[in-house]
Coordinates of C-alpha atoms in Angstrom, one line a residue:
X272 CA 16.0 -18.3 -29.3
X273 CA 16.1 -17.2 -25.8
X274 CA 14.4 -13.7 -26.3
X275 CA 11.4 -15.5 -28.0
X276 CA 11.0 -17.8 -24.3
X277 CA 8.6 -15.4 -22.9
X278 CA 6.6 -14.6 -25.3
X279 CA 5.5 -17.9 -26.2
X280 CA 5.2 -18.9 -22.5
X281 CA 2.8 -16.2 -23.0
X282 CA 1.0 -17.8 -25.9
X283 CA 1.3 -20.5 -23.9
X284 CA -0.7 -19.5 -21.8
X285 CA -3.4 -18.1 -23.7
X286 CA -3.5 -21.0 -25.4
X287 CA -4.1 -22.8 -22.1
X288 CA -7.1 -20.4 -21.3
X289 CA -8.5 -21.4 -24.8
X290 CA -10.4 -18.1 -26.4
X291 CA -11.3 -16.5 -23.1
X292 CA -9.8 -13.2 -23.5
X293 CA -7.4 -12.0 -21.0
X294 CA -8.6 -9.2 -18.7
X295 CA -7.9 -6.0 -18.1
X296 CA -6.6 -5.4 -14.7
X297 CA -7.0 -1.4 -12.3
X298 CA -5.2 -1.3 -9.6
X299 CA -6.6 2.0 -7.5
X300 CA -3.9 2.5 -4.6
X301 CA -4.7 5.4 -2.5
X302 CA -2.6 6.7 -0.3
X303 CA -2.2 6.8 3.8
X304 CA -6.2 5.9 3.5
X305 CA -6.9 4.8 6.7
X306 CA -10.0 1.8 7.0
X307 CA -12.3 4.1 8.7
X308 CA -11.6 7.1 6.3
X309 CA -14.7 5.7 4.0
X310 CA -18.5 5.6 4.4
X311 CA -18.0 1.7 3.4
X312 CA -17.7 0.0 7.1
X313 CA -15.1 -2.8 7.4
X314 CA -15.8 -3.3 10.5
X315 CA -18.8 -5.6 11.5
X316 CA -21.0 -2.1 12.7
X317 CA -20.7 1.0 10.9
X318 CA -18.9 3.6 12.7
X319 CA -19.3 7.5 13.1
X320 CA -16.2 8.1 11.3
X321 CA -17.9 6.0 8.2
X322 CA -20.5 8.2 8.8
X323 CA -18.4 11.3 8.2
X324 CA -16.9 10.4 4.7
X325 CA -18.8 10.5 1.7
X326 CA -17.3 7.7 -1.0
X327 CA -20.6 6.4 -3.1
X328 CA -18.5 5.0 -5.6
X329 CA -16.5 2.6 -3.0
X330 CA -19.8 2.0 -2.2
X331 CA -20.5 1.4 -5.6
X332 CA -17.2 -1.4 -5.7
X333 CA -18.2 -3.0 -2.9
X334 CA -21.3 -3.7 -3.9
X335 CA -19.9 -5.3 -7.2
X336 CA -17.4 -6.5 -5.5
X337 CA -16.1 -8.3 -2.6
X338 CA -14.7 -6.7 0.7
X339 CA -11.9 -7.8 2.4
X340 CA -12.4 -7.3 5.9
X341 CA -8.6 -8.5 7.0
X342 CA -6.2 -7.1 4.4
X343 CA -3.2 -5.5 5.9
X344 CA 0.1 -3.7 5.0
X345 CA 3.2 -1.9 6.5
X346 CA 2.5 1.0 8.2
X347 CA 4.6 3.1 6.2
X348 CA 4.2 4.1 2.2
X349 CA 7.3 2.2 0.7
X350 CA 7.5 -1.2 2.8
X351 CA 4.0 -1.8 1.5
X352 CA 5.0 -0.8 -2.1
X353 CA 8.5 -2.0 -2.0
X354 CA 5.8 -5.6 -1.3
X355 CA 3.4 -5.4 -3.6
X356 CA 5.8 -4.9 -6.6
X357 CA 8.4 -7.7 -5.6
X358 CA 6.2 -10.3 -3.5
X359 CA 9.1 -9.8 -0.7
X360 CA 8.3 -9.2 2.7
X361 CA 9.1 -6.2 4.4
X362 CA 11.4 -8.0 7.1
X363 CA 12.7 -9.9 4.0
X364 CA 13.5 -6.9 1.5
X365 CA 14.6 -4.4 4.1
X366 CA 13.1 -1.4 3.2
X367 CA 11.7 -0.7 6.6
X368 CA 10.9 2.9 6.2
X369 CA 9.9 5.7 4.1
X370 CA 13.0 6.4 1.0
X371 CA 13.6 9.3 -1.0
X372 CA 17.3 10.5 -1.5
X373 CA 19.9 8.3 -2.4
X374 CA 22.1 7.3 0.7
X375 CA 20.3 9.1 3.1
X376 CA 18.2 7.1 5.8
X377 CA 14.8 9.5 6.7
X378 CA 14.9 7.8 10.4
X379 CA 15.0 10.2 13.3
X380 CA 17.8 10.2 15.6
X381 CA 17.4 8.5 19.3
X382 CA 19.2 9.1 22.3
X383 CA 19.6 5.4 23.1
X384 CA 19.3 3.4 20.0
X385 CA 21.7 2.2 17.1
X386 CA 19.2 2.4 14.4
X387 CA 20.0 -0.4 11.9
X388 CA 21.7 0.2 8.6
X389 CA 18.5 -0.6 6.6
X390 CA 17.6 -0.2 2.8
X391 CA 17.4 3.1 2.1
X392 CA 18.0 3.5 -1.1
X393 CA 14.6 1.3 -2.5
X394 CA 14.3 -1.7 -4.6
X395 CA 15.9 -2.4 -7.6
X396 CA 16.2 -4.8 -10.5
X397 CA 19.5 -4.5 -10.8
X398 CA 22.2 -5.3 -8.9
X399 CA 25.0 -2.5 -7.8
X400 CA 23.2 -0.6 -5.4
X401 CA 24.3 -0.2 -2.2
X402 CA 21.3 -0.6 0.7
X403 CA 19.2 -2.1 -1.6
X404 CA 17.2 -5.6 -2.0
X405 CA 17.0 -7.3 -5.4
X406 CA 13.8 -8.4 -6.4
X407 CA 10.9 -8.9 -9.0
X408 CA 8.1 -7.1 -10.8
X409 CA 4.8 -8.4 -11.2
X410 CA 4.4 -5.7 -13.8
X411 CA 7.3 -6.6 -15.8
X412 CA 5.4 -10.2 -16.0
X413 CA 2.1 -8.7 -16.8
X414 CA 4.1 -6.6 -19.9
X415 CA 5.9 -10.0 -21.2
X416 CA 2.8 -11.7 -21.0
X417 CA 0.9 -9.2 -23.5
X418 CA -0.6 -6.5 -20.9
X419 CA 0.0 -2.5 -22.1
X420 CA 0.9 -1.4 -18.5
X421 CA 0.5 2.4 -17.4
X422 CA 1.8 3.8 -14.7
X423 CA -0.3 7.3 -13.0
X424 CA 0.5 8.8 -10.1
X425 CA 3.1 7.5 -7.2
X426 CA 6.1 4.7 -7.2
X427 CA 7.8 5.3 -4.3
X428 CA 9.9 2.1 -4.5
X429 CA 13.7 3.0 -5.1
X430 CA 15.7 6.9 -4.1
X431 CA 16.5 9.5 -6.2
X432 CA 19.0 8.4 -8.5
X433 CA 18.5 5.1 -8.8
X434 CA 17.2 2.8 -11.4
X435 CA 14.4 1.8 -9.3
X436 CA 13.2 5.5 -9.1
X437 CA 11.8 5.4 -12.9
X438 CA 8.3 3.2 -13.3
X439 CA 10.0 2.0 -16.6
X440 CA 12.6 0.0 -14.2
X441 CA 9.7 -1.9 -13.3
X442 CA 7.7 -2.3 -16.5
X443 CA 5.8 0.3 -17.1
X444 CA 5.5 1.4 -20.9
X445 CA 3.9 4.9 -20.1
X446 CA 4.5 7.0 -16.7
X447 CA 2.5 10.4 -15.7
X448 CA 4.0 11.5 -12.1
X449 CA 5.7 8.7 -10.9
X450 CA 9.0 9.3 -9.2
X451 CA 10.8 8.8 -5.9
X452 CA 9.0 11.3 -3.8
X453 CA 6.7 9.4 -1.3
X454 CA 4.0 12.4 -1.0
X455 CA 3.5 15.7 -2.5
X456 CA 4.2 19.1 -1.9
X457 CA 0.6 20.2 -2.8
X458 CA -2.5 19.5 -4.5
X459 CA -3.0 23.4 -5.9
X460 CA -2.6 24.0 -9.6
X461 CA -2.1 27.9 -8.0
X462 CA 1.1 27.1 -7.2
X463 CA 2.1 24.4 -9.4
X464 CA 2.1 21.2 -7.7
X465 CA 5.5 22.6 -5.9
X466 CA 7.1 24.7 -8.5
X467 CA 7.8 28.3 -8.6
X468 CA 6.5 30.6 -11.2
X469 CA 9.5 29.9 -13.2
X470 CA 8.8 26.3 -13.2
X471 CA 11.7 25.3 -10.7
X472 CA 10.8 22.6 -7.6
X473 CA 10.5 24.4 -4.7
X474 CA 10.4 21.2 -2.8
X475 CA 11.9 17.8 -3.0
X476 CA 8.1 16.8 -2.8
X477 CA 6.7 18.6 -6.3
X478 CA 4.8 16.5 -9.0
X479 CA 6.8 16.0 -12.0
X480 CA 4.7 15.7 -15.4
X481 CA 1.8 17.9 -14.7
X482 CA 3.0 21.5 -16.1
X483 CA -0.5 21.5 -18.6
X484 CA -2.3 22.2 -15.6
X485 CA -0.4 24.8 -13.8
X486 CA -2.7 27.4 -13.1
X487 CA -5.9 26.2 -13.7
X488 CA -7.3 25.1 -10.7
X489 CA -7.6 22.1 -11.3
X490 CA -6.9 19.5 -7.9
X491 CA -3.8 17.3 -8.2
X492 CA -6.2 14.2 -8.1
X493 CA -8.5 15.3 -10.6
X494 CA -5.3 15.9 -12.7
X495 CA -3.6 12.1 -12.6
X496 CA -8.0 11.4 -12.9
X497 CA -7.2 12.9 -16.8
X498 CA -4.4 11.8 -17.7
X499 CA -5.7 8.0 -16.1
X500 CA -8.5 8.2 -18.6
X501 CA -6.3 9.6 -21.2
X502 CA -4.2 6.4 -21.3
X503 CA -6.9 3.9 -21.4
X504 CA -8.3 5.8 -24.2
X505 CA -5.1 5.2 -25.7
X506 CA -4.7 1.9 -24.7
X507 CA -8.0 0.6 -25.7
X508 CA -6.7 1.2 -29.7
X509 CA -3.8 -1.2 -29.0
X510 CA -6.4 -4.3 -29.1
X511 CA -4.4 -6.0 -26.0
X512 CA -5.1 -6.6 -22.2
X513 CA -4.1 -3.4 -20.6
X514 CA -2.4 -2.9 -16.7
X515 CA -3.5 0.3 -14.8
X516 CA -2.0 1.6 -12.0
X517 CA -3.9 4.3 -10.7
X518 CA -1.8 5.3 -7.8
X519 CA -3.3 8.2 -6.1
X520 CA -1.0 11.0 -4.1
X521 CA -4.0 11.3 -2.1
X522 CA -4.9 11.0 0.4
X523 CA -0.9 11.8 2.1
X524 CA -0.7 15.3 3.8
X525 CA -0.9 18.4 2.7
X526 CA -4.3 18.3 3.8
X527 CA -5.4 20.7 0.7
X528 CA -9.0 21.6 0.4
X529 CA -10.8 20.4 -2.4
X530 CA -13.3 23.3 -3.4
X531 CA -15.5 20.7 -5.3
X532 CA -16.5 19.2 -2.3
X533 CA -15.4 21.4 0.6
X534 CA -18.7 23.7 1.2
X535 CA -20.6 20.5 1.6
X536 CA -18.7 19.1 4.2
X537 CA -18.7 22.5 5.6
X538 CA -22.2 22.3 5.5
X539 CA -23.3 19.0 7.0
X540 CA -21.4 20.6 10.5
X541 CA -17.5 19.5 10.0
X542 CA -15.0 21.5 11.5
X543 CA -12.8 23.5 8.8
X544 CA -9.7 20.6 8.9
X545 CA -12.1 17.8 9.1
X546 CA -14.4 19.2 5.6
X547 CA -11.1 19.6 3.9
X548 CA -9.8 15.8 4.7
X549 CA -13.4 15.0 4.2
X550 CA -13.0 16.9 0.7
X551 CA -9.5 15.1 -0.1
X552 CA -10.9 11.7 0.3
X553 CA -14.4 12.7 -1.6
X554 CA -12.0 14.0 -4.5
X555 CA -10.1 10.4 -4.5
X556 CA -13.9 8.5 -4.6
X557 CA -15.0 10.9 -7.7
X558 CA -11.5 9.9 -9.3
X559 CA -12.7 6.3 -8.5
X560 CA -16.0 6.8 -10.3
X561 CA -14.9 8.4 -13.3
X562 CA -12.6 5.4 -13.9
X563 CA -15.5 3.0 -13.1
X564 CA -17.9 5.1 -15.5
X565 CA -15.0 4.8 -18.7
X566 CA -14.7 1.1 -18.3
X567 CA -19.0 1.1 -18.4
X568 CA -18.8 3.3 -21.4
X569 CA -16.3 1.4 -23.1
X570 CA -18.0 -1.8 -22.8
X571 CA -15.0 -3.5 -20.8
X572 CA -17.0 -3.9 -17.4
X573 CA -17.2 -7.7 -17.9
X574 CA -13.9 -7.8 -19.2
X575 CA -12.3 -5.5 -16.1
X576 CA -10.8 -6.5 -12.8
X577 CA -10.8 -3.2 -10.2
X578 CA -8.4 -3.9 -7.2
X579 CA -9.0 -1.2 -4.5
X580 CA -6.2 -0.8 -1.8
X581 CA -4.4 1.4 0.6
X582 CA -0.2 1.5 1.1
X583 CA -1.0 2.0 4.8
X584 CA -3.4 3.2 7.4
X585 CA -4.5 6.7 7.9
X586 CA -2.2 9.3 9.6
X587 CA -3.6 9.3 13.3
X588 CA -0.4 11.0 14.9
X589 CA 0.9 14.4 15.3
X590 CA -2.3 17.4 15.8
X591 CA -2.0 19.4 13.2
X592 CA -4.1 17.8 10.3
X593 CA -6.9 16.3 12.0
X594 CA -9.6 17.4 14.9
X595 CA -10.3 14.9 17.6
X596 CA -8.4 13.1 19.9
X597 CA -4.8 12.0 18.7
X598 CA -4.1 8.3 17.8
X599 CA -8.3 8.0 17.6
X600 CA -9.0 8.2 13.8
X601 CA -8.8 4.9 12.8
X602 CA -10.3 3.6 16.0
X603 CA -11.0 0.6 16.8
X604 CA -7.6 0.1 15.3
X605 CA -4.3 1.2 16.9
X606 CA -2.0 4.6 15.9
X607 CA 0.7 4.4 14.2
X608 CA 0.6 5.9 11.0
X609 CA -2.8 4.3 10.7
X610 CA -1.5 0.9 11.1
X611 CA -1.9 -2.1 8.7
X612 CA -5.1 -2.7 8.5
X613 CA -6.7 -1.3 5.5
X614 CA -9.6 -0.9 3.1
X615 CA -9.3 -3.6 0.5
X616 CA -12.2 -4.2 -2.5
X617 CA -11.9 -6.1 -5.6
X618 CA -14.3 -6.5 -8.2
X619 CA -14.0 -9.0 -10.8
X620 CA -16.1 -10.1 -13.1
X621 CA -18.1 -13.6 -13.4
X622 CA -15.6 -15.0 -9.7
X623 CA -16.3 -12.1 -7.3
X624 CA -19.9 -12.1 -5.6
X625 CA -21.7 -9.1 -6.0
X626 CA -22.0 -7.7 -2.3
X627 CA -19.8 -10.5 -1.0
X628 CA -17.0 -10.5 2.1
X629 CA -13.5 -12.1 2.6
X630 CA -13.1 -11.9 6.0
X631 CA -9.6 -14.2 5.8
X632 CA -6.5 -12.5 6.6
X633 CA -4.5 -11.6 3.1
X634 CA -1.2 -8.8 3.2
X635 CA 0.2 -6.6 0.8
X636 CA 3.0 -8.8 -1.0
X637 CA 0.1 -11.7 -2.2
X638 CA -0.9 -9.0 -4.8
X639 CA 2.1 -10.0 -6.8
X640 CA 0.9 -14.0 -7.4
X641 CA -2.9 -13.1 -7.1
X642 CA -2.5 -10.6 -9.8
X643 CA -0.1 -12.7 -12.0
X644 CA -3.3 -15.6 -11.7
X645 CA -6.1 -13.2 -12.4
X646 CA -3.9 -12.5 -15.6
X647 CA -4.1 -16.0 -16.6
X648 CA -0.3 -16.7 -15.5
X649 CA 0.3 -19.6 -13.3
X650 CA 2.1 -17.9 -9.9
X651 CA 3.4 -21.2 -8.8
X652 CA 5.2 -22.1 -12.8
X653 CA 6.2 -18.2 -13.0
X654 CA 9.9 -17.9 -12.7
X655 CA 10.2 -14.6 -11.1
X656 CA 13.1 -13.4 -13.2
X657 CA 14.6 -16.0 -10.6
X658 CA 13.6 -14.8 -7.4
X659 CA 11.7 -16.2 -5.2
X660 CA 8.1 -14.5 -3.8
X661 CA 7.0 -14.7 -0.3
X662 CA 3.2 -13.7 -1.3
X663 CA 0.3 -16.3 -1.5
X664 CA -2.7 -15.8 -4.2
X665 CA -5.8 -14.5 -2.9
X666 CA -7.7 -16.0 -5.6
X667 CA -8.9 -19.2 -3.5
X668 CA -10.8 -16.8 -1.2
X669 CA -12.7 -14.7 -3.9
X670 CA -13.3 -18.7 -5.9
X671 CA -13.8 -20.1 -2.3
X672 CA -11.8 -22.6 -3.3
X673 CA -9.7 -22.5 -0.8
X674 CA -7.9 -21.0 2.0
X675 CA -4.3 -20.0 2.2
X676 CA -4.4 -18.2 5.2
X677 CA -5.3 -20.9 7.1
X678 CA -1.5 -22.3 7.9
X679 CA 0.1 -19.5 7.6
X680 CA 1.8 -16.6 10.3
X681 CA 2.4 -13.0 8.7
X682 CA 5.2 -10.9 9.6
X683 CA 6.0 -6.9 10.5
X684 CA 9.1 -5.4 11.2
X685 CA 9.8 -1.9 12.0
X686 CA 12.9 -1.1 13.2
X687 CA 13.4 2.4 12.6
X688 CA 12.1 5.9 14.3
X689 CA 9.5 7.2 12.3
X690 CA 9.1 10.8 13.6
X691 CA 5.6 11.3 15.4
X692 CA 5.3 9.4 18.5
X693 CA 2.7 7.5 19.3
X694 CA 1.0 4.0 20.6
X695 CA 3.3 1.0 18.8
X696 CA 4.9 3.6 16.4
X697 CA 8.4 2.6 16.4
X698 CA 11.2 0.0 16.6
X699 CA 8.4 -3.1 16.9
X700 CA 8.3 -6.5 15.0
X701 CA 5.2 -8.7 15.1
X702 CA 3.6 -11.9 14.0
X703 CA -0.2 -12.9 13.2
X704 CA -1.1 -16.0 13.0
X705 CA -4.6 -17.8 13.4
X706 CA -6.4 -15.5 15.6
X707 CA -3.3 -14.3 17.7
X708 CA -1.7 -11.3 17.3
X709 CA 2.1 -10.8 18.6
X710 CA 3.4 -7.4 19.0
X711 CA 7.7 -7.4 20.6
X712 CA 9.4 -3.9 21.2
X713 CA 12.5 -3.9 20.5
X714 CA 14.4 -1.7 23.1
X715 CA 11.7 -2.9 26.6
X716 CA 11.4 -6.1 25.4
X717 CA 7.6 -6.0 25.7
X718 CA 5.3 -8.7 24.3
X719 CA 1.4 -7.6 23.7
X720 CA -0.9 -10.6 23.0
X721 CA -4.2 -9.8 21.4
X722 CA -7.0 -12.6 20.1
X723 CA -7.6 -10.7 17.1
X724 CA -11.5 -11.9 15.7
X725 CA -12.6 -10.9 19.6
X726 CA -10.4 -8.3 20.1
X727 CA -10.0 -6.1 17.3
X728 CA -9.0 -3.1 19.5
X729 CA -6.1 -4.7 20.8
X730 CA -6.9 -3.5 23.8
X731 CA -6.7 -6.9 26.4
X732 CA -3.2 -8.2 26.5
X733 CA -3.5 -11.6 27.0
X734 CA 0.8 -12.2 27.6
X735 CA 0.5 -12.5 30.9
X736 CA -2.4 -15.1 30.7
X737 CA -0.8 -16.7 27.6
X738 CA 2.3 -17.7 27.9
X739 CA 2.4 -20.7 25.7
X740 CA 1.0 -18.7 23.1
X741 CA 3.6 -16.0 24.0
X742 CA 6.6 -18.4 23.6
X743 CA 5.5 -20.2 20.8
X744 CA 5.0 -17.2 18.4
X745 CA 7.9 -15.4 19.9
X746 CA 9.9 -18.4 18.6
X747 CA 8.0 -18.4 14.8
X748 CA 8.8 -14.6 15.2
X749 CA 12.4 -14.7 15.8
X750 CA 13.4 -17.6 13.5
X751 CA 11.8 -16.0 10.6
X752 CA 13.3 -12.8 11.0
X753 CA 16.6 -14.2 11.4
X754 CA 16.1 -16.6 8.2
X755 CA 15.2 -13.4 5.8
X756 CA 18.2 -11.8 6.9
X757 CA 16.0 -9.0 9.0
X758 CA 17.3 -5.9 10.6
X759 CA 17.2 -5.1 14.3
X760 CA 18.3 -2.3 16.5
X761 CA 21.2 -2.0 19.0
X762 CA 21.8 -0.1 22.2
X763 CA 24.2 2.9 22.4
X764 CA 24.9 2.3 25.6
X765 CA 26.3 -1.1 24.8
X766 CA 27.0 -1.2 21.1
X767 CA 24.9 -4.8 21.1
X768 CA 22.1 -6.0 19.0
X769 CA 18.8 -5.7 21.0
X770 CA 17.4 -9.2 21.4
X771 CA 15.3 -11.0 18.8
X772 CA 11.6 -12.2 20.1
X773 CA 12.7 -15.6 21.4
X774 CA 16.3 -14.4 23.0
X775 CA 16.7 -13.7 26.2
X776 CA 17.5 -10.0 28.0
X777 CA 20.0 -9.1 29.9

C-alpha cells in the first residue's frame, strides 16, 4: 500500500486542478553567464556590455516573459546547483565550493588560513557519504507526480564516485552528458570533447555521451541542442507532462570560438577573445531559440513554462579569457567569479506578463517550491522525502499575489580559497535583507554596508555611518550561520575558529 502513496497524492492532485492539464516545464541553465553577458539589460539603463552580445531570442523570452531584475546565486557552479536541486542553502548544505573527485577539496592552499573541512564530496540522497549533506530533489517530486524528466548537459551536484554523480540519483529518467565534471575540457568535435583519437579522456573535464559527433564539427552546445530536441521528440509520444533540463556547459571556459558566429563579431570591431566569448554566448541564445521554435511547432507554447537562469555570475578574474580591465565585466556588479547576481527570465503561459519585471529579490534554492507549484504540487503539503527546504515560491511575484521577499534576509557563505584573486573573492559570508547588503571577511574582520536599490555598485560603504544597521545584520548573520551548522575558517597561527559576524576579535 505504501508504494501506491505517491502516485495517488499525484492524482490527487490533478484531481484538485480539475482538467487543466499539467504543464510542461524547461529549465535553461547556462553556465558562469554573467548579467551583463546579454543584449537584454537587467539593469535600469542598458549598458555597453549589453550592447556587445547578440542574444535575440533572450530577447525574445523576455518579451514573453517576465524579467527578474534581483535573482541571485552562489558565486560558484555547485553551491548554486547543490540549491536549486535540494531547496538547502549553501551555508546550510555545505558545499561551499566547486566538487569533482571524491575526497579531494579543490580549495587552494593559504599561508595563514585553516580552510574548513567542507563538503566536498556533493549532495546525495543517500546517506553513507562522508563530507556530504543529505537532501531532496525537486526532480524526483516532479517524476512521482507524472512528469517524464530529462536530463542534458551538466549536474555538477555530487564527486566522482558517488551516487550523487549520476542524474538518475536525482530523478532523471534519461541523461545525455551529465556527470561530475563542473566545466568542460572543450567545445571542438576536432578533438572530441576531450578524448584522444582512441576515444580515451585526456582530461578529467571531457563530455561523456557525445561520441556520434566526434569529428564533425559540430560545437559542443549545438550538440546537447540535438540531443535536447531529440528527447522532447521522444517525450512528446509518452502523452504526459515532461521536465527538461537543458543545462548548458556554456558558457564556462574554454573560451572556444564558435565559427557560426565568430566572423560577425569579428566584424562589428571585437577584439579576437571578445568575438569568440561573444560567439560562445550567441551559440547558447541560438540553442535557446531552437528550443523555443520546437515547443511553437509542437503546439505546446500555451502549455510550456521556460525558466531561464545562470549557476553564477560571469568569470571577471584572472586575464587570460577576456579584454578589458580585470574584475570590470559584469560592472556595475562586483568580481568574484561574476558574483550572484544573475540573468533570470521566466515565461509562463496565461500568469506571466508579456514584457513584465520582478524587481523583488528571489535566490537560487526557491526554484525547488516555485517549480513544485508551477507543477500543480502544493510546496507547503510536499513532504520532501522528509527534509525540510529553505527556499520560498516565487510564484506570488509572477501572480502579484504576493510578496515573500518582503520579511525575509538571504544568506552567502564562502569559506574557501577559490583560486583567482580578486575584489570579495574569498573566505566572505554575507546577508541581504530589505535594501541592505552585509558583506563580513572572515580573516580582517571587515564589514561592507551597501543600500542595495541606490547603490547597486557597492561602491559607498555605509559601516562606518551605519552602525545599527551594521550590528543588527551582523547578529541575523551569525545566528543563522551557526543554526544551519555553517562552516568557518581558522587561523594557523593560532589553530582557533575565526570569529562569526556578531563575535568579537581578538
Amino acid at each position: 500500500m505504501k508504494a501506491l502513496a505517491l502516485p495517488l497524492a499525484a492524482a490527487i492532485t490533478a484531481t484538485a486542478h480539475g482538467a487543466q492539464k499539467q504543464p510542461n516545464i524547461i529549465l535553461f541553465m547556462v553556465d558562469d553567464m554573467g548579467w551583463q553577458d546579454t543584449s537584454v539589460p537587467f539593469a535600469p539603463d542598458s549598458s555597453a556590455y549589453n550592447r556587445m552580445f547578440l542574444t535575440p531570442n533572450m530577447e525574445r523570452l523576455a518579451a514573453s516573459g517576465v524579467k527578474f531584475t534581483q535573482a541571485y546565486a552562489s558565486a560558484i557552479s555547485s553551491p548554486s546547483r547543490c540549491s536549486l536541486f535540494t531547496g538547502a542553502n549553501a551555508a546550510r548544505h555545505g558545499v561551499t565550493n566547486w566538487t569533482l573527485h571524491r575526497d579531494r577539496t579543490t580549495d587552494e592552499a593559504n599561508d595563514s588560513i585553516i580552510l574548513p573541512d567542507w563538503n566536498y564530496n556533493g549532495v546525495q540522497r543517500v546517506a553513507g557519504i562522508n563530507n556530504t549533506f543529505v537532501g531532496p530533489s525537486f526532480v524526483q517530486e516532479l517524476k512521482d507526480a507524472g512528469y517524464h524528466t530529462m536530463h542534458v548537459g551538466k549536474l555538477h551536484l555530487g564527486a566522482f564516485d558517488t551516487p550523487g554523480e549520476s542524474p538518475y540519483h536525482w530523478g532523471f529518467e534519461s541523461n545525455v552528458a551529465g556527470s561530475a565534471i563542473g566545466g568542460l575540457a572543450t567545445y571542438l568535435s576536432e578533438r572530441r570533447y576531450g578524448h584522444d583519437e582512441n576515444g580515451n579522456p585526456t582530461s578529467a573535464f571531457a563530455i561523456e555521451g557525445l561520441e556520434k559527433y566526434w569529428d564533425t564539427g559540430t560545437f559542443a552546445t549545438e550538440a546537447l541542442t540535438q540531443e535536447a530536441i531529440a528527447q522532447l521528440e521522444q517525450a512528446k509520444r509518452y502523452g504526459t507532462p515532461w521536465f527538461l533540463y537543458m543545462a548548458h556547459y556554456a558558457v564556462h571556459v574554454p573560451i572556444d570560438r564558435d565559427v557560426r558566429f565568430y566572423q560577425k563579431h569579428l566584424d562589428r570591431g571585437l577584439s579576437p577573445r571578445e568575438a569568440a566569448y561573444a560567439s560562445l554566448v550567441e551559440g547558447m541564445d541560438k540553442s535557446l531559440g531552437d528550443i523555443l521554435d520546437w515547443v511553437d511547432a509542437n503546439g505546446e507554447a500555451d502549455n510550456t513554462i521556460v525558466i531561464f537562469m545562470s549557476d553564477n555570475g560571469g568569470l571577471a578574474a584572472g586575464g587570460q579569457w577576456r579584454d578589458g580591465a580585470m574584475h570590470t565585466q559584469n560592472a556595475p556588479l562586483r568580481s568574484g567569479k561574476g558574483g550572484i547576481g544573475e540573468p533570470m527570465i521566466v515565461r509562463w503561459p496565461k500568469h506571466t506578463k508579456p514584457g513584465g519585471q520582478v524587481d523583488e529579490y528571489i535566490i537560487i534554492e526557491d526554484f525547488y517550491p516555485s517549480i513544485l507549484e508551477m507543477a500543480g504540487i502544493d510546496p507547503d503539503s510536499s513532504a520532501h522525502y522528509g527534509h525540510s527546504i529553505d527556499g520560498r515560491s516565487f510564484v506570488p511575484l509572477i501572480d502579484r499575489t504576493g510578496d515573500p521577499s518582503a520579511d525575509r534576509a538571504l544568506y552567502w557563505n564562502f569559506p574557501n580559497v577559490w583560486g583567482l584573486s580578486g575584489p570579495g573573492i574569498d573566505l566572505n559570508t554575507a546577508i541581504r535583507r530589505g535594501n541592505w547588503k552585509l558583506i563580513y571577511n572572515y580573516p580582517t574582520g571587515e564589514k561592507e554596508l551597501y543600500d542595495i536599490p541606490a547603490d547597486m555598485g557597492e561602491e559607498h560603504n555605509l559601516a562606518a555611518e551605519r552602525p545599527d544597521v551594521v550590528k543588527r545584520l551582523s547578529s541575523e548573520l551569525g545566528e543563522y550561520l551557526r543554526s544551519v551548522g555553517a562552516k568557518r575558517p581558522a587561523l594557523k597561527r593560532t589553530g582557533k575558529p575565526l570569529p562569526w559576524p556578531d563575535e568579537p576579535r581578538e
